[in-house]
CSV table of C-alpha atoms and ligand atoms in Angstrom, one decimal:
chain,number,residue,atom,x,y,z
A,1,UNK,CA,87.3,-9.8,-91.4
A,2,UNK,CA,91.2,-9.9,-90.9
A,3,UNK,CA,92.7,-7.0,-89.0
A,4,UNK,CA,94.5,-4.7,-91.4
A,5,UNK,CA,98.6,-3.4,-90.5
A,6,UNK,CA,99.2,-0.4,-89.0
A,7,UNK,CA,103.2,0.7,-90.0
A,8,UNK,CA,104.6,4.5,-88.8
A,9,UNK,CA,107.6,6.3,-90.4
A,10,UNK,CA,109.5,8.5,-88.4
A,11,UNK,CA,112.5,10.4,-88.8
A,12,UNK,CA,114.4,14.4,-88.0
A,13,UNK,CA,112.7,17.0,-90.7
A,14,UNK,CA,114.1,16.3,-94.2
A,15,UNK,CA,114.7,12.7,-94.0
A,16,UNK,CA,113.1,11.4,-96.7
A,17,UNK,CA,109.7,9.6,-95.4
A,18,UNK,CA,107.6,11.3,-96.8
A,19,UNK,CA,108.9,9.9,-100.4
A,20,UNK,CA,109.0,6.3,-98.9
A,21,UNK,CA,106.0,6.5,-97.3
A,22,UNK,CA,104.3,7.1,-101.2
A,23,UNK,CA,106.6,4.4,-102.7
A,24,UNK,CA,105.5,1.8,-100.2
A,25,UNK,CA,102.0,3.0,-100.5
A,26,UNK,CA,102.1,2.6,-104.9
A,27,UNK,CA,104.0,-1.1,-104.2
A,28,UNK,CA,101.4,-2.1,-101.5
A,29,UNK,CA,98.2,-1.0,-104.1
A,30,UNK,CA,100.1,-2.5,-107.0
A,31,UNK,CA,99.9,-6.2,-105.2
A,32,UNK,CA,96.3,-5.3,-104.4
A,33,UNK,CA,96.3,-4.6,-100.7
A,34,UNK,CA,93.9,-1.7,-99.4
A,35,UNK,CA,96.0,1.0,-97.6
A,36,UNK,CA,95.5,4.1,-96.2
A,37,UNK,CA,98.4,6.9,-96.7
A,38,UNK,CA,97.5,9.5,-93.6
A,39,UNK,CA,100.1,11.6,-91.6
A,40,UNK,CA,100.7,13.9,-88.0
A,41,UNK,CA,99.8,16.5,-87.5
A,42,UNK,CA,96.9,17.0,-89.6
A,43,UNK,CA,95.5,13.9,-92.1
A,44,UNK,CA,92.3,15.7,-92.8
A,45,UNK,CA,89.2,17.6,-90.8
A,46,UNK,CA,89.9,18.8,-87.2
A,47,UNK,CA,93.7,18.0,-87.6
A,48,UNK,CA,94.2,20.3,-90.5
A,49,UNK,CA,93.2,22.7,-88.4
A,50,UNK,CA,95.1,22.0,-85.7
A,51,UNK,CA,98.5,21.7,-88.0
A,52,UNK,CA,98.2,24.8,-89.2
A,53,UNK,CA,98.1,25.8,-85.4
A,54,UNK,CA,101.3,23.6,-84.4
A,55,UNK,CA,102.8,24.4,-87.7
A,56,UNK,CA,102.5,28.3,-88.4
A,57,UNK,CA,101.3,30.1,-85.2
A,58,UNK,CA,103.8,32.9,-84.9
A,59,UNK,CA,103.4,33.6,-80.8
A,60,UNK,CA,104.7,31.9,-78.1
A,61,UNK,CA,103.7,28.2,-77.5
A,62,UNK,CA,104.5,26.5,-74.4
A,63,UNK,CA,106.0,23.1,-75.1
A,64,UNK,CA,103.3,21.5,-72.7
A,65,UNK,CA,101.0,23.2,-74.8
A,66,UNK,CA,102.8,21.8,-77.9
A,67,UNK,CA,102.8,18.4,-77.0
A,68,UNK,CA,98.5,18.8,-76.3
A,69,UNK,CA,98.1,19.6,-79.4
A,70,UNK,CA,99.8,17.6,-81.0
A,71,UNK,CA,98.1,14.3,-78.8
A,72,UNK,CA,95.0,16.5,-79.8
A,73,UNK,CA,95.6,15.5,-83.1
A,74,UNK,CA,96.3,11.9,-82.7
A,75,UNK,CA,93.4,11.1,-80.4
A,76,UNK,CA,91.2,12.3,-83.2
A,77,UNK,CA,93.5,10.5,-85.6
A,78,UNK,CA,93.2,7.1,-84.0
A,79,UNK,CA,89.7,7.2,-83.6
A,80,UNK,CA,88.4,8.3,-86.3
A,81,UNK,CA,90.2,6.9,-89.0
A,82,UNK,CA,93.4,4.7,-88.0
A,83,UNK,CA,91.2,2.5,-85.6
A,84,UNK,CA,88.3,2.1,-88.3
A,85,UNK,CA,90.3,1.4,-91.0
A,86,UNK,CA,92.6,-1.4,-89.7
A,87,UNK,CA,89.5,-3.0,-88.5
A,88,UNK,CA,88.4,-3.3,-92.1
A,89,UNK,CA,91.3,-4.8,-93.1
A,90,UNK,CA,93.3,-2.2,-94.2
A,91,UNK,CA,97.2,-1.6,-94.6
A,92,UNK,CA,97.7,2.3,-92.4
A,93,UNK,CA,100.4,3.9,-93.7
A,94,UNK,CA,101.3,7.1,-90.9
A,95,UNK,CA,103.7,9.9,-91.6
A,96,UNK,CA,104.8,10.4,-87.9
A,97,UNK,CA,102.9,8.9,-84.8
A,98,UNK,CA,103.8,8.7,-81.4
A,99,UNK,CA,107.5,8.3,-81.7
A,100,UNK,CA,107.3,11.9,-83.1
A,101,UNK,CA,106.2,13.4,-79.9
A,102,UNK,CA,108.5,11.3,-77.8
A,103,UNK,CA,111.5,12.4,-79.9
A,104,UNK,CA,110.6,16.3,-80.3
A,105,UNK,CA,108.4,17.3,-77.2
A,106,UNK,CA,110.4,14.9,-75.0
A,107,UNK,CA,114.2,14.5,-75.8
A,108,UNK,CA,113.8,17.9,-78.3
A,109,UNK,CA,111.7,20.0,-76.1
A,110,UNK,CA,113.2,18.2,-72.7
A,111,UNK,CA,109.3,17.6,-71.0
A,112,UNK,CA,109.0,14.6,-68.5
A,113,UNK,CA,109.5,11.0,-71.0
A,114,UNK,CA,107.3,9.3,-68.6
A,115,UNK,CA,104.2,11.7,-68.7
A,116,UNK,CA,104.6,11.7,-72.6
A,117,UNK,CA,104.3,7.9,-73.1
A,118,UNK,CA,101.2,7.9,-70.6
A,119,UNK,CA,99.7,10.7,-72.4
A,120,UNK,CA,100.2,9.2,-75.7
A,121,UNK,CA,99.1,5.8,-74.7
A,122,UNK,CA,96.1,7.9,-73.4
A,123,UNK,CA,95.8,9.5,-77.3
A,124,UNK,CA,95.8,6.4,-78.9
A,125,UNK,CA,93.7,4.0,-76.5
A,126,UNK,CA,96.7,1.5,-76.5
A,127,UNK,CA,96.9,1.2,-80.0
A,128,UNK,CA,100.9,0.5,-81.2
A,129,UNK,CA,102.4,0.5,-84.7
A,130,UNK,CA,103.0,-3.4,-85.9
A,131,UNK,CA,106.2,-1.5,-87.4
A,132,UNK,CA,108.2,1.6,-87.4
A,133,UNK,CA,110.2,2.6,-89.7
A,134,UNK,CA,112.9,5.3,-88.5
A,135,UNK,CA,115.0,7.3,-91.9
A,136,UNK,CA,117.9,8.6,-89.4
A,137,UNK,CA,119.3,11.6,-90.8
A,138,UNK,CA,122.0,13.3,-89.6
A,139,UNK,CA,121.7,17.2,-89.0
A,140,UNK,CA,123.5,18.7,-91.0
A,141,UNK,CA,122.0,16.8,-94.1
A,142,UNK,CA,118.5,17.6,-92.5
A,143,UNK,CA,118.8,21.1,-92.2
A,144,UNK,CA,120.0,21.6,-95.9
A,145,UNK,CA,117.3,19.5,-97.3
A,146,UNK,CA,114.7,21.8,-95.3
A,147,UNK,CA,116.0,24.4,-97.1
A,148,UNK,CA,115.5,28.3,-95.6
A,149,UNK,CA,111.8,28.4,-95.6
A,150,UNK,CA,111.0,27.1,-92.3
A,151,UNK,CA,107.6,26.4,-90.4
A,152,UNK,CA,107.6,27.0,-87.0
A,153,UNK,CA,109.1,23.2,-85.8
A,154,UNK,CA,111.8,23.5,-88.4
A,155,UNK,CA,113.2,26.7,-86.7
A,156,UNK,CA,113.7,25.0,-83.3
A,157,UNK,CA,117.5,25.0,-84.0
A,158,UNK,CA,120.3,22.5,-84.4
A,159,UNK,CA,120.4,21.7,-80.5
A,160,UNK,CA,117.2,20.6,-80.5
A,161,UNK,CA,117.5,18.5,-83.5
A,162,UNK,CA,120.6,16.9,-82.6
A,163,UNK,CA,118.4,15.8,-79.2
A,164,UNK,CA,115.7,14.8,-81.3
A,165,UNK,CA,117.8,12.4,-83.6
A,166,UNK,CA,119.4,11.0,-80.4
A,167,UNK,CA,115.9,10.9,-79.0
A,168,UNK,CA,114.8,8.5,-82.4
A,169,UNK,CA,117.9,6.2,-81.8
A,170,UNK,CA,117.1,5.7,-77.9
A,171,UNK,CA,113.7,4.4,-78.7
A,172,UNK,CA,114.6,2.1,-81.6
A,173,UNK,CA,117.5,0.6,-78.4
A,174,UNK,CA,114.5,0.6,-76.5
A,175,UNK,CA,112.2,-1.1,-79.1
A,176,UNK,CA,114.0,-3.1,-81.3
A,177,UNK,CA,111.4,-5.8,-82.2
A,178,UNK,CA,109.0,-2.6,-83.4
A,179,UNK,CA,111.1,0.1,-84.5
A,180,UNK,CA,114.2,-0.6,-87.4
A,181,UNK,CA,116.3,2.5,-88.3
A,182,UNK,CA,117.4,3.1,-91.8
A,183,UNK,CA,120.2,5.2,-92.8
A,184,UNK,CA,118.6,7.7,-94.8
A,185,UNK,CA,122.2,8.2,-96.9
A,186,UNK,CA,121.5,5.7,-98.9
A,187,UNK,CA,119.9,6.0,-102.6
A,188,UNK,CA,116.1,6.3,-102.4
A,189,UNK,CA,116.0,2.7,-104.4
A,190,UNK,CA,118.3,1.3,-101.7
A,191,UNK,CA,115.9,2.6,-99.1
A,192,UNK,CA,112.8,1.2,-100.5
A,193,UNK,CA,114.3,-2.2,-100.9
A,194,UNK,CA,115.0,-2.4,-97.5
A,195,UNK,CA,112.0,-1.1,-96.5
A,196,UNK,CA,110.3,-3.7,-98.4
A,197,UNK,CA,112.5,-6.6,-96.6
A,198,UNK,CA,110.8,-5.3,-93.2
A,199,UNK,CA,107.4,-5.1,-94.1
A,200,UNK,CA,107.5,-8.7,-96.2
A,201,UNK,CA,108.7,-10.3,-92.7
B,301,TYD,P1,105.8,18.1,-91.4
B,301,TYD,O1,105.7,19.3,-92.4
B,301,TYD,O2,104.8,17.0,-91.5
B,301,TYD,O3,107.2,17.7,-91.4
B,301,TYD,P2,107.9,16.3,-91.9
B,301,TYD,O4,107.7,16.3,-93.4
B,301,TYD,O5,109.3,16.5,-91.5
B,301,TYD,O6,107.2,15.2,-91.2
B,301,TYD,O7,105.7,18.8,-90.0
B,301,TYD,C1,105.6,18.1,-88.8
B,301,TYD,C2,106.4,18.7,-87.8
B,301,TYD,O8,105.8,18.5,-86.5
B,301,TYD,C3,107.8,18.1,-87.8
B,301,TYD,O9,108.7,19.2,-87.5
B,301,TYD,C4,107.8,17.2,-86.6
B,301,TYD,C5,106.8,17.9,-85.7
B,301,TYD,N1,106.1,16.9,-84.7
B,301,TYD,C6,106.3,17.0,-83.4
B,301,TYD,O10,107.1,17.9,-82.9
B,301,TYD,N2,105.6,16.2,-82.5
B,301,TYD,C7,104.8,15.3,-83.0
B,301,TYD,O11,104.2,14.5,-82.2
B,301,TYD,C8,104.5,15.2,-84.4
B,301,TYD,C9,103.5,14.2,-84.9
B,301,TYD,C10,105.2,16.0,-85.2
C-alpha cells in the first residue's frame, strides 16, 4: 500500500490554523482522499490528559518540565496514530508538531535549541512532516484574536510571543524546502488557495 502524507500547521496562538486545517481537511475528503485531522497537545486518550495538564495547571511548571510534556504527548502521538495511519495510506493533517516546541519551549521559553531538536527527533522516531504550513501572525493581531480568556500558554506575555514568532520565521530560513509561511492577513479564502497551491505541488 502507498504511504499516506503527513502535513503540520504551525503558527503564534490566534492565527488562524485551526480554520485552515478544517478547510483543507473538507477539500482533501471532497476529492476522496482518506485523512486524518489530529492536533498537539492532546488528539485523543493519554494526550487529553496530558493537555489539560500543559494547558490549565495553575502552579508552577518548569519549562524543562514543559517541554516533557509536551514530547510526552507527541511520542504517544506518533506512535500510536500518526505512524499507523500514514502507513495505511492516509493524508495526516497535525494542528502543531514539532515546530511548536522549537518555537515556544526553545526561542519562547529560551531552553537549549540543540537538546530540543534531539529530544523531538527522539519523540517522533525520526519521523518529519512532508510539509509545514506556518500562518505567521503578527502579535498584536494574535493577542486580540485570543481574546481575554486565556489558558495557561496564552498568558506567557507579548515577549515571549514576539520570540516565538521570530522563532517560526528562523526555522522556515532554516527549512525552506519543508516549511512555507503564509501571511495570515490575508482573507481566509486567499489563505486556503494558497494553501492548496502547496499541497497540489
Ligand atoms: P491550543 O489551544 O491548541 O492553541 P492553538 O489553537 O493556538 O494551537 O493550545 C496549544 C498551546 O500549546 C499553544 O499555546 C502552543 C503551545 N504549544 C507549545 O508551547 N509547545 C508545543 O510543543 C506544542 C505542540 C504546543
Amino acid at each position: 500500500m502507498a504511504k499516506g502524507l503527513f502535513i503540520t500547521f504551525e503558527g503564534g496562538d490566534g492565527c488562524g490554523k485551526t480554520t485552515q486545517i478544517k478547510l483543507l481537511d473538507e477539500y482533501l475528503r471532497n476529492k476522496g482522499y482518506k485523512t486524518l485531522l489530529t492536533r498537539e497537545p492532546g488528539s485523543k486518550g493519554l494526550g487529553v490528559k496530558l493537555r489539560e495538564i500543559l494547558l490549565n495547571y495553575d502552579g508552577e511548571v518548569s519549562p524543562t518540565c514543559e517541554s516533557f510534556l509536551f514530547l510526552a504527548d507527541r511520542a504517544q502521538h506518533v506512535d500510536c496514530i500518526i505512524k499507523p495511519a500514514i502507513d495505511e495510506g492516509v493524508i495526516v493533517l497535525c494542528d502543531r508538531h514539532t515546530d511548536s516546541t522549537v518555537a515556544y519551549q526553545g526561542y519562547g521559553r529560551g531552553l537549549d535549541l540543540a537538546q530540543i531538536n534531539m529530544l523531538n527527533k527522539i519523540a517522533t522516531g525520526g519521523l518529519k512532516p512532508d510539509l509545514t504550513i506556518v500562518l505567521d501572525v503578527d502579535v498584536e493581531t494574535s493577542q486580540a484574536r485570543v481574546g481575554q480568556e486565556k489558558d495557561r500558554m496564552e498568558s506567557a506575555g507579548i515577549e515571549f510571543f514576539k520570540r516565538v514568532r521570530q522563532g517560526f520565521l528562523e526555522i522556515a530560513r532554516q527549512e525552506p524546502e519543508r516549511v512555507k509561511v503564509i501571511d495570515s492577513k490575508q482573507s481566509i479564502q486567499e489563505i486556503h488557495a494558497k494553501i492548496l497551491e502547496l499541497v497540489a505541488r
